[in-house]
mmCIF file of C-alpha atoms in Angstrom:
data_model
loop_
_atom_site.group_PDB
_atom_site.id
_atom_site.type_symbol
_atom_site.label_atom_id
_atom_site.label_comp_id
_atom_site.label_asym_id
_atom_site.label_seq_id
_atom_site.Cartn_x
_atom_site.Cartn_y
_atom_site.Cartn_z
ATOM 1 C CA MET A 1 57.899 -16.189 -45.520
ATOM 2 C CA GLU A 2 57.627 -13.392 -43.087
ATOM 3 C CA GLU A 3 54.669 -12.094 -44.997
ATOM 4 C CA THR A 4 52.827 -15.396 -44.625
ATOM 5 C CA LYS A 5 53.559 -15.373 -40.880
ATOM 6 C CA VAL A 6 52.236 -11.839 -40.608
ATOM 7 C CA LEU A 7 49.152 -12.809 -42.620
ATOM 8 C CA GLN A 8 48.618 -15.862 -40.403
ATOM 9 C CA LYS A 9 48.946 -13.697 -37.290
ATOM 10 C CA THR A 10 46.405 -11.213 -38.587
ATOM 11 C CA LYS A 11 44.074 -14.067 -39.535
ATOM 12 C CA GLU A 12 44.466 -15.576 -36.073
ATOM 13 C CA GLU A 13 43.916 -12.201 -34.432
ATOM 14 C CA LYS A 14 40.855 -11.672 -36.597
ATOM 15 C CA LYS A 15 39.485 -15.087 -35.567
ATOM 16 C CA LYS A 16 40.160 -14.291 -31.891
ATOM 17 C CA LEU A 17 38.467 -10.921 -32.238
ATOM 18 C CA GLN A 18 35.465 -12.549 -33.917
ATOM 19 C CA GLU A 19 35.289 -15.154 -31.152
ATOM 20 C CA ILE A 20 35.404 -12.436 -28.462
ATOM 21 C CA GLN A 21 32.651 -10.498 -30.248
ATOM 22 C CA ARG A 22 30.524 -13.652 -30.489
ATOM 23 C CA GLN A 23 30.958 -14.300 -26.763
ATOM 24 C CA GLU A 24 30.008 -10.701 -25.946
ATOM 25 C CA ARG A 25 26.855 -11.017 -28.065
ATOM 26 C CA LYS A 26 25.965 -14.226 -26.230
ATOM 27 C CA LYS A 27 26.438 -12.465 -22.868
ATOM 28 C CA ARG A 28 24.257 -9.537 -23.971
ATOM 29 C CA HIS A 29 21.627 -11.934 -25.248
ATOM 30 C CA LYS A 30 21.612 -13.854 -21.940
ATOM 31 C CA ARG A 31 21.371 -10.589 -19.981
ATOM 32 C CA ASN A 32 18.478 -9.398 -22.166
ATOM 33 C CA VAL A 33 16.671 -12.724 -21.760
ATOM 34 C CA LYS A 34 17.121 -12.587 -17.977
ATOM 35 C CA THR A 35 15.858 -8.995 -17.824
ATOM 36 C CA LEU A 36 12.850 -9.807 -19.978
ATOM 37 C CA SER A 37 12.098 -12.901 -17.886
ATOM 38 C CA ALA A 38 12.298 -10.881 -14.666
ATOM 39 C CA CYS A 39 9.944 -8.255 -16.114
ATOM 40 C CA LEU A 40 7.461 -10.921 -17.200
ATOM 41 C CA VAL A 41 7.529 -12.661 -13.827
ATOM 42 C CA THR A 42 7.118 -9.353 -11.965
ATOM 43 C CA GLY A 43 4.274 -8.259 -14.241
ATOM 44 C CA THR A 44 2.510 -11.590 -13.842
ATOM 45 C CA ALA A 45 2.920 -11.502 -10.057
ATOM 46 C CA LEU A 46 1.547 -7.956 -9.869
ATOM 47 C CA GLY A 47 -1.370 -8.925 -12.120
ATOM 48 C CA VAL A 48 -2.239 -11.919 -9.956
ATOM 49 C CA TYR A 49 -1.885 -9.838 -6.780
ATOM 50 C CA SER A 50 -4.081 -7.092 -8.227
ATOM 51 C CA PHE A 51 -6.731 -9.636 -9.227
ATOM 52 C CA TYR A 52 -6.630 -11.205 -5.736
ATOM 53 C CA ARG A 53 -6.748 -7.767 -4.089
ATOM 54 C CA LYS A 54 -9.792 -6.678 -6.123
ATOM 55 C CA LYS A 55 -11.561 -9.959 -5.411
ATOM 56 C CA LYS A 56 -10.837 -9.678 -1.686
ATOM 57 C CA SER A 57 -11.915 -6.034 -1.657
ATOM 58 C CA LYS A 58 -15.252 -6.909 -3.298
ATOM 59 C CA MET A 59 -15.751 -9.741 -0.827
ATOM 60 C CA MET A 60 -15.047 -7.417 2.108
ATOM 61 C CA GLU A 61 -17.413 -4.752 0.734
ATOM 62 C CA THR A 62 -20.263 -7.276 0.592
ATOM 63 C CA GLN A 63 -19.386 -8.375 4.119
ATOM 64 C CA ASN A 64 -19.415 -4.683 5.193
ATOM 65 C CA ASP A 65 -23.095 -4.485 4.227
ATOM 66 C CA ILE A 66 -23.967 -7.328 6.612
ATOM 67 C CA SER A 67 -21.802 -7.155 9.718
ATOM 68 C CA SER A 68 -21.128 -4.543 12.388
ATOM 69 C CA GLU A 69 -17.390 -4.839 11.672
ATOM 70 C CA LYS A 70 -16.248 -2.806 8.667
ATOM 71 C CA TYR A 71 -13.098 -3.318 6.624
ATOM 72 C CA TYR A 72 -11.557 -0.780 4.236
ATOM 73 C CA ASP A 73 -8.246 -0.636 2.422
ATOM 74 C CA ALA A 74 -6.437 1.752 0.110
ATOM 75 C CA PHE A 75 -3.594 0.247 -1.882
ATOM 76 C CA PHE A 76 -1.992 2.950 -4.055
ATOM 77 C CA GLU A 77 -5.299 4.860 -4.119
ATOM 78 C CA ALA A 78 -7.388 7.451 -2.304
ATOM 79 C CA LYS A 79 -10.693 6.580 -0.611
ATOM 80 C CA LYS A 80 -13.402 8.636 1.042
ATOM 81 C CA ILE A 81 -15.509 6.669 3.526
ATOM 82 C CA GLU A 82 -18.566 8.197 5.151
ATOM 83 C CA LEU A 83 -20.408 6.227 7.832
ATOM 84 C CA THR A 84 -23.628 7.688 9.194
ATOM 85 C CA GLY A 85 -26.011 6.262 11.757
ATOM 86 C CA GLU A 86 -24.939 2.678 11.196
ATOM 87 C CA ASP A 87 -24.577 0.017 13.869
ATOM 88 C CA ILE A 88 -20.783 -0.174 13.896
ATOM 89 C CA GLU A 89 -18.617 -1.743 16.564
ATOM 90 C CA LYS A 90 -15.251 -2.064 14.832
ATOM 91 C CA ILE A 91 -13.632 -0.502 11.777
ATOM 92 C CA THR A 92 -10.416 -1.860 10.292
ATOM 93 C CA VAL A 93 -8.587 0.454 7.911
ATOM 94 C CA ARG A 94 -5.446 -0.490 5.986
ATOM 95 C CA ALA A 95 -3.587 1.987 3.806
ATOM 96 C CA CYS A 96 -0.451 1.308 1.795
ATOM 97 C CA PHE A 97 0.897 4.244 -0.233
ATOM 98 C CA GLY A 98 -2.633 5.668 -0.212
ATOM 99 C CA ALA A 99 -4.906 8.224 1.391
ATOM 100 C CA ILE A 100 -8.094 7.675 3.385
ATOM 101 C CA LEU A 101 -10.714 10.116 4.651
ATOM 102 C CA LEU A 102 -12.921 8.403 7.236
ATOM 103 C CA LYS A 103 -15.919 10.485 8.316
ATOM 104 C CA LEU A 104 -17.974 9.167 11.259
ATOM 105 C CA ASN A 105 -21.367 10.620 12.099
ATOM 106 C CA ILE A 106 -22.366 8.926 15.348
ATOM 107 C CA ASP A 107 -25.797 9.599 16.795
ATOM 108 C CA GLN A 108 -26.135 6.872 19.427
ATOM 109 C CA PRO A 109 -24.050 6.447 22.570
ATOM 110 C CA LYS A 110 -21.851 3.421 21.889
ATOM 111 C CA GLU A 111 -18.239 2.315 21.649
ATOM 112 C CA ILE A 112 -16.416 2.125 18.334
ATOM 113 C CA VAL A 113 -12.928 0.712 17.845
ATOM 114 C CA ILE A 114 -10.919 1.835 14.825
ATOM 115 C CA GLU A 115 -7.870 -0.273 13.983
ATOM 116 C CA LEU A 116 -5.625 1.596 11.593
ATOM 117 C CA GLU A 117 -2.615 0.079 9.810
ATOM 118 C CA SER A 118 -0.747 2.501 7.596
ATOM 119 C CA ILE A 119 2.417 2.296 5.493
ATOM 120 C CA MET A 120 3.578 5.568 3.931
ATOM 121 C CA SER A 121 0.016 6.902 3.815
ATOM 122 C CA GLY A 122 -2.086 9.796 4.955
ATOM 123 C CA VAL A 123 -5.253 9.194 6.986
ATOM 124 C CA LEU A 124 -7.785 11.771 8.157
ATOM 125 C CA ILE A 125 -10.489 10.662 10.604
ATOM 126 C CA GLN A 126 -13.370 13.040 11.314
ATOM 127 C CA VAL A 127 -15.575 12.458 14.357
ATOM 128 C CA PRO A 128 -18.424 14.550 15.869
ATOM 129 C CA GLU A 129 -17.576 17.061 18.596
ATOM 130 C CA HIS A 130 -19.589 15.362 21.287
ATOM 131 C CA VAL A 131 -17.647 12.050 21.492
ATOM 132 C CA GLN A 132 -15.139 10.746 23.988
ATOM 133 C CA PHE A 133 -11.931 9.993 22.135
ATOM 134 C CA TYR A 134 -8.849 7.874 22.919
ATOM 135 C CA MET A 135 -5.868 7.146 20.666
ATOM 136 C CA GLU A 136 -2.981 4.705 21.014
ATOM 137 C CA GLN A 137 -0.055 4.800 18.595
ATOM 138 C CA LYS A 138 2.655 2.276 17.750
ATOM 139 C CA GLY A 139 4.843 3.045 14.805
ATOM 140 C CA VAL A 140 8.065 4.099 13.209
ATOM 141 C CA MET A 141 8.348 7.626 11.803
ATOM 142 C CA THR A 142 4.586 8.077 12.128
ATOM 143 C CA LYS A 143 3.009 11.351 13.194
ATOM 144 C CA THR A 144 -0.424 11.440 14.803
ATOM 145 C CA ALA A 145 -2.353 14.626 15.455
ATOM 146 C CA ASN A 146 -5.294 14.577 17.848
ATOM 147 C CA GLN A 147 -7.401 17.690 17.301
ATOM 148 C CA VAL A 148 -10.507 16.414 19.090
ATOM 149 C CA GLN A 149 -11.936 18.244 22.059
ATOM 150 C CA GLY A 150 -13.094 15.216 24.053
ATOM 151 C CA SER A 151 -16.407 15.198 25.892
ATOM 152 C CA ASP A 152 -16.680 14.315 29.577
ATOM 153 C CA ASN A 153 -20.306 13.288 29.250
ATOM 154 C CA GLU A 154 -20.805 9.585 29.975
ATOM 155 C CA ASP A 155 -23.855 9.362 27.686
ATOM 156 C CA THR A 156 -21.915 10.074 24.494
ATOM 157 C CA ALA A 157 -20.236 7.740 22.059
ATOM 158 C CA THR A 158 -16.659 6.625 22.683
ATOM 159 C CA VAL A 159 -14.142 6.191 19.874
ATOM 160 C CA TYR A 160 -10.930 4.207 20.396
ATOM 161 C CA VAL A 161 -8.276 4.455 17.685
ATOM 162 C CA GLU A 162 -5.348 2.034 17.581
ATOM 163 C CA VAL A 163 -2.685 3.178 15.104
ATOM 164 C CA LYS A 164 0.102 1.003 13.709
ATOM 165 C CA GLY A 165 2.100 2.933 11.152
ATOM 166 C CA ILE A 166 5.332 3.254 9.247
ATOM 167 C CA CYS A 167 6.213 6.641 7.714
ATOM 168 C CA SER A 168 2.611 7.842 7.868
ATOM 169 C CA GLY A 169 0.570 10.821 8.927
ATOM 170 C CA ILE A 170 -2.674 10.363 10.852
ATOM 171 C CA CYS A 171 -4.920 13.247 11.854
ATOM 172 C CA VAL A 172 -8.140 13.078 13.859
ATOM 173 C CA ARG A 173 -10.453 16.110 13.830
ATOM 174 C CA SER A 174 -13.836 17.042 15.268
ATOM 175 C CA ILE A 175 -16.707 17.906 12.998
ATOM 176 C CA PRO A 176 -18.988 20.673 14.252
ATOM 177 C CA LEU A 177 -22.569 19.521 14.662
ATOM 178 C CA GLU A 178 -23.771 21.899 11.903
ATOM 179 C CA ASN A 179 -21.537 20.191 9.302
ATOM 180 C CA LYS A 180 -22.705 16.697 10.114
#
């Protein structure tokens, strides 16, 4: 009789162990399904955002050909922008985890405003030696370096740079006239 009780106990323990293992498999399955679902949702969202970003970037590039206000962005990429002798009044540059080289070759005396928004990016702006230059910075952990020898001549172009940045580095340099 004791043997049957012992056998029953082992059978009951075996059933309990099997039930616990089944529940653990269900938990793992649910966790795997949740992880896979989260990955799919994130991938889909990034795909849609990327599609929207490319579409908006193309739209802005076509608008850049027409208007005197230019718009450029670098989202996880590096861009080199060279503007020469164009009728430009305002340039908006946005960089997010990217790098931008903006080279301005200004021949006519005029005012240009550059609005720069940067998040964890590096931006280098090159302007001719003969311009008047002013920079205003608002940001958190953002370093700006002004290496421009400003001109006092009233008949030269004036460049205003407004920087809004988070963890970024912005440098503005003069280009010698020979390297224009």
